[in-house]
Tab-separated table of C-alpha atoms and ligand atoms in Angstrom:
chain	number	residue	atom	x	y	z
A	1	MET	CA	106.636	142.938	148.375
A	2	THR	CA	107.068	139.853	146.280
A	3	THR	CA	110.269	139.738	144.335
A	4	GLN	CA	113.718	139.794	145.651
A	5	VAL	CA	116.744	139.679	143.435
A	6	THR	CA	120.231	139.127	144.718
A	7	ALA	CA	123.472	139.296	142.804
A	8	GLY	CA	125.942	136.447	142.649
A	9	THR	CA	127.080	133.687	140.358
A	10	VAL	CA	126.863	129.929	140.396
A	11	ALA	CA	130.054	128.121	139.521
A	12	GLY	CA	130.333	125.879	136.466
A	13	MET	CA	127.269	126.979	134.486
A	14	THR	CA	127.404	127.943	130.829
A	15	GLY	CA	125.144	130.194	128.738
A	16	PRO	CA	121.399	129.955	128.266
A	17	LEU	CA	119.740	127.129	126.362
A	18	GLY	CA	118.840	128.321	122.861
A	19	HIS	CA	115.422	128.144	121.221
A	20	GLY	CA	114.514	124.573	120.359
A	21	GLY	CA	116.816	123.151	123.031
A	22	THR	CA	115.670	120.051	124.886
A	23	ILE	CA	115.067	119.764	128.612
A	24	GLY	CA	115.050	116.226	129.949
A	25	ILE	CA	112.577	115.647	132.765
A	26	LEU	CA	112.931	112.642	135.027
A	27	GLY	CA	109.453	111.581	136.161
A	28	GLY	CA	106.138	111.614	134.326
A	29	GLY	CA	103.756	113.197	136.825
A	30	GLN	CA	101.778	116.416	136.799
A	31	LEU	CA	104.716	118.546	137.938
A	32	GLY	CA	106.657	117.483	134.858
A	33	ARG	CA	103.568	118.010	132.720
A	34	MET	CA	103.107	121.598	133.877
A	35	SER	CA	106.864	122.256	133.566
A	36	ALA	CA	106.785	120.919	129.997
A	37	MET	CA	103.847	123.192	129.160
A	38	ALA	CA	105.759	126.193	130.523
A	39	ALA	CA	108.861	125.086	128.592
A	40	ALA	CA	106.908	124.880	125.341
A	41	ARG	CA	105.778	128.487	125.784
A	42	LEU	CA	109.427	129.530	126.005
A	43	GLY	CA	110.316	127.619	122.832
A	44	TYR	CA	111.833	124.491	124.356
A	45	ARG	CA	111.159	120.817	123.838
A	46	CYS	CA	110.898	118.394	126.717
A	47	HIS	CA	111.865	114.744	126.801
A	48	VAL	CA	110.198	112.876	129.660
A	49	PHE	CA	111.826	109.758	131.123
A	50	ALA	CA	109.466	107.678	133.261
A	51	PRO	CA	108.608	104.034	133.861
A	52	ASP	CA	104.908	104.389	132.935
A	53	ALA	CA	103.667	104.880	129.379
A	54	ASP	CA	101.136	107.662	128.724
A	55	SER	CA	102.070	109.480	131.913
A	56	PRO	CA	100.715	113.042	132.378
A	57	GLY	CA	104.123	114.458	131.471
A	58	MET	CA	104.527	112.370	128.320
A	59	GLN	CA	101.153	113.513	126.988
A	60	VAL	CA	102.526	117.037	126.495
A	61	ALA	CA	106.207	116.300	125.805
A	62	ALA	CA	108.004	116.286	122.449
A	63	ALA	CA	109.724	112.997	123.257
A	64	ALA	CA	109.420	110.227	125.810
A	65	THR	CA	111.437	107.311	127.096
A	66	VAL	CA	109.447	104.617	128.859
A	67	ALA	CA	111.960	102.670	130.929
A	68	PRO	CA	112.766	101.852	134.541
A	69	PHE	CA	114.995	104.331	136.402
A	70	GLU	CA	117.542	101.499	136.712
A	71	ASP	CA	117.923	101.038	132.923
A	72	ALA	CA	121.484	102.320	132.379
A	73	ALA	CA	121.379	102.062	128.581
A	74	ALA	CA	118.089	103.976	128.349
A	75	LEU	CA	119.434	106.644	130.714
A	76	ALA	CA	122.565	107.063	128.600
A	77	ARG	CA	120.458	107.480	125.437
A	78	PHE	CA	118.228	109.974	127.267
A	79	ALA	CA	121.234	112.004	128.473
A	80	ALA	CA	122.612	112.103	124.918
A	81	ALA	CA	119.261	113.332	123.554
A	82	VAL	CA	118.811	116.295	125.940
A	83	ASP	CA	120.732	119.486	126.731
A	84	VAL	CA	119.979	119.581	130.457
A	85	VAL	CA	118.279	117.241	132.928
A	86	THR	CA	115.812	118.173	135.633
A	87	PHE	CA	113.596	116.228	138.033
A	88	GLU	CA	109.921	116.423	138.817
A	89	PHE	CA	110.265	114.408	142.016
A	90	GLU	CA	113.109	114.160	144.478
A	91	ASN	CA	113.131	110.426	145.164
A	92	VAL	CA	115.135	109.574	142.064
A	93	PRO	CA	117.274	106.519	142.898
A	94	ALA	CA	120.896	107.351	143.711
A	95	GLY	CA	122.037	104.899	140.994
A	96	THR	CA	120.064	106.831	138.364
A	97	LEU	CA	121.723	110.072	139.383
A	98	ALA	CA	125.159	108.433	139.358
A	99	ILE	CA	124.602	107.418	135.718
A	100	LEU	CA	123.171	110.761	134.570
A	101	ALA	CA	125.399	113.253	136.378
A	102	PRO	CA	128.581	112.617	134.364
A	103	LEU	CA	126.635	112.647	131.074
A	104	ALA	CA	124.507	115.808	131.263
A	105	PRO	CA	124.155	118.939	133.374
A	106	CYS	CA	121.646	118.202	136.141
A	107	ARG	CA	119.680	121.133	137.555
A	108	PRO	CA	119.153	121.159	140.447
A	109	GLY	CA	122.407	119.369	141.194
A	110	VAL	CA	122.695	115.845	142.500
A	111	GLU	CA	123.857	117.073	145.917
A	112	VAL	CA	120.578	118.984	146.393
A	113	LEU	CA	118.623	115.789	145.759
A	114	ARG	CA	120.873	113.785	148.083
A	115	ILE	CA	120.127	116.174	150.944
A	116	CYS	CA	116.393	116.412	150.275
A	117	GLN	CA	115.994	112.627	149.958
A	118	ASP	CA	117.040	112.094	153.543
A	119	ARG	CA	115.172	113.748	156.417
A	120	LEU	CA	118.250	113.518	158.664
A	121	LEU	CA	120.500	115.383	156.218
A	122	GLU	CA	117.644	117.760	155.457
A	123	LYS	CA	117.005	118.676	159.109
A	124	ASP	CA	120.701	119.244	159.643
A	125	PHE	CA	120.869	121.392	156.524
A	126	LEU	CA	117.850	123.470	157.548
A	127	ALA	CA	119.416	124.224	160.904
A	128	ARG	CA	122.772	125.123	159.311
A	129	ALA	CA	121.015	127.469	156.874
A	130	GLY	CA	119.493	129.276	159.861
A	131	VAL	CA	115.978	127.792	159.624
A	132	PRO	CA	114.839	126.712	163.115
A	133	VAL	CA	113.535	123.122	163.360
A	134	ALA	CA	111.745	121.139	166.071
A	135	PRO	CA	113.994	118.944	168.262
A	136	TRP	CA	114.782	115.641	166.526
A	137	ARG	CA	116.888	112.489	166.907
A	138	ALA	CA	117.989	109.757	164.483
A	139	VAL	CA	116.507	106.355	165.352
A	140	HIS	CA	118.393	103.266	164.155
A	141	ASP	CA	117.056	100.783	166.711
A	142	GLU	CA	114.686	100.497	169.659
A	143	ALA	CA	117.347	101.671	172.122
A	144	ASP	CA	117.750	104.868	170.065
A	145	LEU	CA	113.988	105.308	170.123
A	146	ALA	CA	113.811	104.997	173.907
A	147	GLY	CA	116.632	107.534	174.238
A	148	ALA	CA	114.977	109.888	171.736
A	149	ILE	CA	111.651	109.737	173.592
A	150	ALA	CA	113.429	110.455	176.867
A	151	ALA	CA	115.151	113.469	175.275
A	152	ILE	CA	112.257	114.886	173.252
A	153	GLY	CA	109.217	113.766	175.245
A	154	LEU	CA	105.751	112.818	173.988
A	155	PRO	CA	103.795	113.456	171.870
A	156	ALA	CA	106.298	113.062	169.065
A	157	VAL	CA	106.245	112.008	165.425
A	158	LEU	CA	108.221	108.984	164.224
A	159	LYS	CA	108.977	109.133	160.501
A	160	THR	CA	110.886	107.259	157.861
A	161	THR	CA	113.870	109.274	156.692
A	162	ARG	CA	113.496	108.279	153.049
A	163	LEU	CA	110.674	107.906	150.532
A	164	GLY	CA	107.997	109.538	152.702
A	165	TYR	CA	105.422	111.803	151.108
A	166	ASP	CA	101.886	113.011	151.781
A	167	GLY	CA	102.128	111.817	155.378
A	168	ARG	CA	103.071	108.242	154.418
A	169	GLY	CA	105.677	106.581	156.555
A	170	GLN	CA	104.953	108.317	159.829
A	171	ALA	CA	103.224	107.749	163.156
A	172	VAL	CA	102.291	110.048	166.020
A	173	LEU	CA	103.434	108.628	169.365
A	174	ARG	CA	101.218	109.825	172.173
A	175	ARG	CA	101.921	107.221	174.869
A	176	PRO	CA	105.076	105.170	175.568
A	177	GLU	CA	103.273	102.006	174.421
A	178	ASP	CA	102.800	103.507	170.917
A	179	ALA	CA	106.554	103.322	170.320
A	180	ALA	CA	107.187	99.591	169.699
A	181	PRO	CA	104.366	98.996	167.159
A	182	ALA	CA	105.245	102.181	165.261
A	183	PHE	CA	108.918	101.202	165.147
A	184	ALA	CA	107.987	97.720	163.883
A	185	ARG	CA	105.717	99.123	161.155
A	186	LEU	CA	107.898	101.870	159.703
A	187	SER	CA	110.576	101.146	157.121
A	188	PRO	CA	113.075	101.661	155.625
A	189	ARG	CA	115.291	102.523	158.597
A	190	PRO	CA	116.846	104.600	160.043
A	191	LEU	CA	113.858	106.583	161.266
A	192	ILE	CA	113.673	110.054	162.766
A	193	LEU	CA	111.801	111.110	165.893
A	194	GLU	CA	110.613	114.718	165.872
A	195	ALA	CA	108.924	116.670	168.636
A	196	PHE	CA	105.214	117.083	167.902
A	197	VAL	CA	104.689	120.696	166.831
A	198	PRO	CA	101.432	122.251	168.110
A	199	PHE	CA	101.212	124.445	165.036
A	200	ALA	CA	98.618	127.143	164.422
A	201	ALA	CA	99.050	126.851	160.652
A	202	GLU	CA	101.129	125.179	157.965
A	203	ILE	CA	102.654	127.359	155.296
A	204	SER	CA	105.088	127.080	152.436
A	205	ALA	CA	107.342	129.478	150.604
A	206	ILE	CA	108.522	128.856	147.073
A	207	VAL	CA	111.752	130.268	145.711
A	208	ALA	CA	113.454	130.089	142.336
A	209	ARG	CA	117.184	130.569	141.860
A	210	GLY	CA	118.849	131.033	138.493
A	211	THR	CA	122.261	130.091	137.139
A	212	ASP	CA	123.355	133.689	137.809
A	213	GLY	CA	122.446	133.365	141.495
A	214	ALA	CA	119.408	135.649	141.203
A	215	VAL	CA	116.549	134.667	143.502
A	216	ALA	CA	112.797	135.218	143.112
A	217	VAL	CA	110.588	134.389	146.083
A	218	TYR	CA	106.804	133.988	145.973
A	219	ASP	CA	104.567	135.076	148.802
A	220	ALA	CA	104.180	132.409	151.472
A	221	VAL	CA	100.878	130.518	151.352
A	222	GLU	CA	98.795	128.763	153.973
A	223	ASN	CA	98.146	125.068	153.356
A	224	GLN	CA	95.322	122.913	154.652
A	225	HIS	CA	95.434	119.137	154.319
A	226	ARG	CA	92.788	116.435	154.144
A	227	ASP	CA	93.774	112.790	154.738
A	228	HIS	CA	97.427	113.955	154.726
A	229	ILE	CA	97.077	115.283	151.161
A	230	LEU	CA	97.173	118.989	150.373
A	231	ASP	CA	93.584	120.164	149.984
A	232	LEU	CA	93.725	123.970	149.899
A	233	SER	CA	96.324	126.715	149.566
A	234	PHE	CA	95.495	130.317	150.462
A	235	ALA	CA	97.706	132.908	148.764
A	236	PRO	CA	98.942	134.920	150.497
A	237	ALA	CA	99.014	133.195	153.891
A	238	ARG	CA	97.087	135.182	156.468
A	239	LEU	CA	100.145	135.967	158.592
A	240	SER	CA	101.707	139.014	160.191
A	241	ALA	CA	104.068	140.880	157.870
A	242	THR	CA	106.996	139.809	160.074
A	243	THR	CA	106.180	136.104	159.888
A	244	ALA	CA	105.497	136.256	156.149
A	245	ALA	CA	108.812	138.009	155.538
A	246	ALA	CA	110.672	135.482	157.718
A	247	ALA	CA	109.238	132.583	155.687
A	248	ARG	CA	110.420	134.120	152.436
A	249	ARG	CA	113.804	134.952	153.912
A	250	HIS	CA	114.266	131.344	155.066
A	251	ALA	CA	113.375	130.006	151.608
A	252	ALA	CA	115.847	132.366	149.934
A	253	ALA	CA	118.590	131.461	152.433
A	254	LEU	CA	118.075	127.773	151.710
A	255	ALA	CA	118.268	128.268	147.961
A	256	GLU	CA	121.558	130.092	148.451
A	257	SER	CA	122.990	127.517	150.863
A	258	LEU	CA	122.047	124.652	148.571
A	259	ASP	CA	123.483	126.488	145.553
A	260	LEU	CA	120.139	125.666	143.959
A	261	VAL	CA	119.426	126.065	140.274
A	262	GLY	CA	115.685	125.520	139.948
A	263	VAL	CA	112.733	125.890	142.276
A	264	LEU	CA	112.249	124.716	145.829
A	265	ALA	CA	109.413	124.752	148.302
A	266	LEU	CA	110.068	125.122	151.998
A	267	GLU	CA	107.270	123.807	154.221
A	268	LEU	CA	107.040	125.488	157.602
A	269	PHE	CA	104.964	125.265	160.758
A	270	VAL	CA	103.660	128.525	162.225
A	271	LEU	CA	103.491	128.435	166.021
A	272	PRO	CA	100.779	130.302	167.919
A	273	ASP	CA	103.249	133.127	168.695
A	274	GLY	CA	104.004	133.585	164.977
A	275	SER	CA	107.450	131.977	165.080
A	276	LEU	CA	108.379	129.435	162.396
A	277	LEU	CA	109.831	125.926	162.353
A	278	GLY	CA	111.043	124.334	159.124
A	279	ASN	CA	109.567	120.932	158.264
A	280	GLU	CA	110.567	119.857	154.790
A	281	ILE	CA	112.260	120.973	151.581
A	282	ALA	CA	110.993	119.898	148.152
A	283	PRO	CA	113.629	120.798	145.525
A	284	ARG	CA	111.128	121.159	142.663
A	285	PRO	CA	107.875	122.910	141.797
A	286	HIS	CA	105.391	122.102	144.548
A	287	ASN	CA	101.681	121.427	144.856
A	288	SER	CA	101.331	124.463	147.125
A	289	GLY	CA	102.616	126.661	144.278
A	290	HIS	CA	99.952	125.831	141.699
A	291	TRP	CA	98.160	129.126	142.409
A	292	THR	CA	101.133	130.905	140.769
A	293	MET	CA	99.921	129.624	137.379
A	294	ASP	CA	97.043	132.086	137.401
A	295	ALA	CA	97.789	134.668	140.090
A	296	CYS	CA	101.330	135.656	139.044
A	297	ALA	CA	102.879	136.927	135.836
A	298	ALA	CA	105.271	133.954	135.898
A	299	SER	CA	104.328	130.614	137.443
A	300	GLN	CA	106.615	128.404	139.518
A	301	PHE	CA	106.874	126.148	136.443
A	302	GLU	CA	108.038	128.986	134.222
A	303	GLN	CA	110.610	129.982	136.839
A	304	HIS	CA	111.790	126.383	137.053
A	305	VAL	CA	112.235	126.207	133.285
A	306	ARG	CA	113.950	129.592	133.214
A	307	ALA	CA	116.367	128.498	135.936
A	308	VAL	CA	117.110	125.121	134.381
A	309	ALA	CA	117.585	126.696	130.939
A	310	GLY	CA	119.906	129.385	132.290
A	311	LEU	CA	117.512	132.231	131.424
A	312	PRO	CA	116.982	135.245	133.655
A	313	LEU	CA	114.264	134.669	136.256
A	314	ALA	CA	110.962	136.512	135.963
A	315	SER	CA	109.296	138.510	138.699
A	316	ALA	CA	107.479	136.421	141.324
A	317	GLU	CA	104.991	139.210	141.867
A	318	ARG	CA	101.383	138.270	142.600
A	319	HIS	CA	98.699	140.220	140.734
A	320	HIS	CA	95.743	138.561	142.494
A	321	ASP	CA	95.039	136.840	145.760
A	322	ALA	CA	94.157	133.211	145.141
A	323	VAL	CA	92.788	130.025	146.623
A	324	MET	CA	93.819	126.676	145.142
A	325	ARG	CA	91.817	123.498	145.616
A	326	ASN	CA	93.403	120.161	144.800
A	327	LEU	CA	91.127	117.803	142.882
A	328	VAL	CA	91.795	114.428	144.444
A	329	GLY	CA	90.100	111.211	143.285
A	330	PRO	CA	87.283	110.365	143.326
A	331	ALA	CA	85.673	113.536	144.795
A	332	GLY	CA	87.749	115.785	142.526
A	333	LEU	CA	86.265	114.114	139.460
A	334	GLU	CA	82.733	114.799	140.710
A	335	LEU	CA	83.545	118.453	141.299
A	336	TRP	CA	84.934	119.033	137.799
A	337	PRO	CA	81.668	119.804	135.896
A	338	SER	CA	80.616	122.484	138.382
A	339	LEU	CA	84.097	124.055	138.344
A	340	LEU	CA	83.902	124.337	134.558
A	341	LYS	CA	80.624	126.232	134.851
A	342	THR	CA	81.734	128.687	137.527
A	343	GLN	CA	83.015	132.060	136.376
A	344	GLY	CA	86.277	133.088	138.024
A	345	ILE	CA	87.468	129.529	138.625
A	346	ILE	CA	90.441	128.402	136.546
A	347	PRO	CA	90.530	124.612	136.154
A	348	HIS	CA	93.591	122.433	135.477
A	349	TRP	CA	93.405	118.683	134.711
A	350	TYR	CA	96.362	116.329	134.574
A	351	GLY	CA	95.165	113.671	132.115
A	352	LYS	CA	95.570	110.708	134.448
A	353	ALA	CA	94.063	107.492	133.163
A	354	GLU	CA	92.305	106.575	136.419
A	355	ALA	CA	90.609	108.550	139.214
A	356	ARG	CA	91.853	106.279	141.995
A	357	PRO	CA	91.153	107.388	145.589
A	358	GLY	CA	93.867	109.693	146.892
A	359	ARG	CA	95.277	110.488	143.436
A	360	LYS	CA	95.798	114.109	142.490
A	361	LEU	CA	93.797	114.535	139.287
A	362	GLY	CA	93.910	118.288	138.851
A	363	HIS	CA	93.454	121.544	140.697
A	364	ALA	CA	91.402	124.705	140.429
A	365	ASN	CA	92.394	128.263	141.217
A	366	ARG	CA	90.011	130.951	142.336
A	367	LEU	CA	91.339	134.464	141.801
A	368	LEU	CA	90.372	137.285	144.141
A	369	PRO	CA	91.232	140.974	143.971
A	370	LEU	CA	94.671	141.744	145.349
A	371	GLY	CA	94.540	142.285	149.105
A	372	SER	CA	90.981	140.959	149.555
A	373	LEU	CA	91.627	137.447	150.915
A	374	ARG	CA	92.653	138.512	154.395
A	375	ALA	CA	89.191	139.922	155.150
A	376	LEU	CA	87.357	136.716	154.115
A	377	ASP	CA	86.555	133.700	156.257
A	378	ASP	CA	87.243	130.287	154.707
A	379	ALA	CA	83.669	129.788	153.471
A	380	ALA	CA	83.695	133.098	151.614
A	381	ALA	CA	87.193	132.487	150.247
A	382	LEU	CA	86.125	129.097	148.905
A	383	GLN	CA	82.971	130.170	147.084
A	384	GLY	CA	82.664	128.208	143.864
A	385	LEU	CA	85.579	125.900	144.646
B	1	LIG	P1	105.593	115.561	156.245
B	1	LIG	O1	105.564	114.286	155.466
B	1	LIG	O2	106.800	115.725	157.110
B	1	LIG	O3	105.357	116.759	155.366
B	1	LIG	O4	104.351	115.515	157.221
B	1	LIG	C1	103.027	115.451	156.757
B	1	LIG	C2	102.112	116.199	157.702
B	1	LIG	O5	102.167	115.621	159.010
B	1	LIG	C3	102.499	117.661	157.898
B	1	LIG	O6	101.963	118.456	156.872
B	1	LIG	C4	101.898	117.943	159.260
B	1	LIG	O7	100.506	118.165	159.150
B	1	LIG	C5	102.092	116.639	160.010
B	1	LIG	N1	103.371	116.683	160.752
B	1	LIG	C6	104.586	116.316	160.271
B	1	LIG	N2	105.547	116.490	161.210
B	1	LIG	C7	104.934	116.975	162.303
B	1	LIG	C8	105.395	117.374	163.598
B	1	LIG	N3	106.695	117.248	163.948
B	1	LIG	N4	104.474	117.852	164.465
B	1	LIG	C9	103.166	117.951	164.128
B	1	LIG	N5	102.672	117.569	162.923
B	1	LIG	C10	103.540	117.099	162.008
């Protein structure tokens, strides 16, 4: 039960990108790197645009532009040199998108990024697409915050609405006196106050949607974090069949509602009764989908490239259960030699110049026979990782 294909068409898209065509990738991180590697296997070139030289993406790309995202002339040259533009992170400045959008097809579209860059628009969109969310209020000033606390109660989570990732830009409010210091610390404003969700687990579901409107949904996975950074993903998530199906259905509904061309990850909270609340949408390949590189016939990166290039999507079927461990600096660097020596572990390294604390340096996938993960406790599932 892994692939779902729906009919339908997406307006304004032309035919598939031919062999040797060039995909422009905005951003030079590991997600662009792994997308470029998948693109190469399908006969495409990638041109990475990023501010930093020798970025992980540039190391494997056919062409690179090193320039700030605000450099209009460099962006125009980039758009002229590529057939289609995609993004490996969603916080691309609005000005960059305004320059690129008239010059080259952007997949996913600029509107998708606009929604996913702003937690207020995103929450509203989730609810309208039928994905339940925890109660929330927009917070522009301290009066709003007092009103939001009165409406939602404590504990609650105060977050920035823009530029937050890996738990940055948020504070848990447990007592009324936590409110003022958190409000003073967090920027840019407005902020959002969300009810604290007493979740039993965090999961994500990844979906690809093609130019023809076909949708392929991967099995939902369970995610565990350390220091607010994804540490482990268990594929499939150890959920009831009903909850797992609901997660995949929500992801597919979002892709449809957003008119997505590309890949998105929907992060969800699982409540103790098995019901789901949507947290966040990432309109790109996602860290919690790295297991698909080894446990599925087509990875999330291949699906992303297929979608962006206008090719038919592949099956999202899983042929193994899997556990993914993120290799985060500096501990991830220390783990690397033993991972290389362990049979059954598939290592991936991103080529970053420095192993700074908190940086994602690589990941490793452990494959397990299909259907075996559910019976294992965490220690057994993690053997060798
Ligand atoms: P986010 O940046 O929204 O993905 O949040 C980062 C992490 O903070 C999540 O993965 C959760 O572990 C935790 N978190 C975020 N929002 C809430 C919430 N409303 N209730 C409880 N925990 C949350």
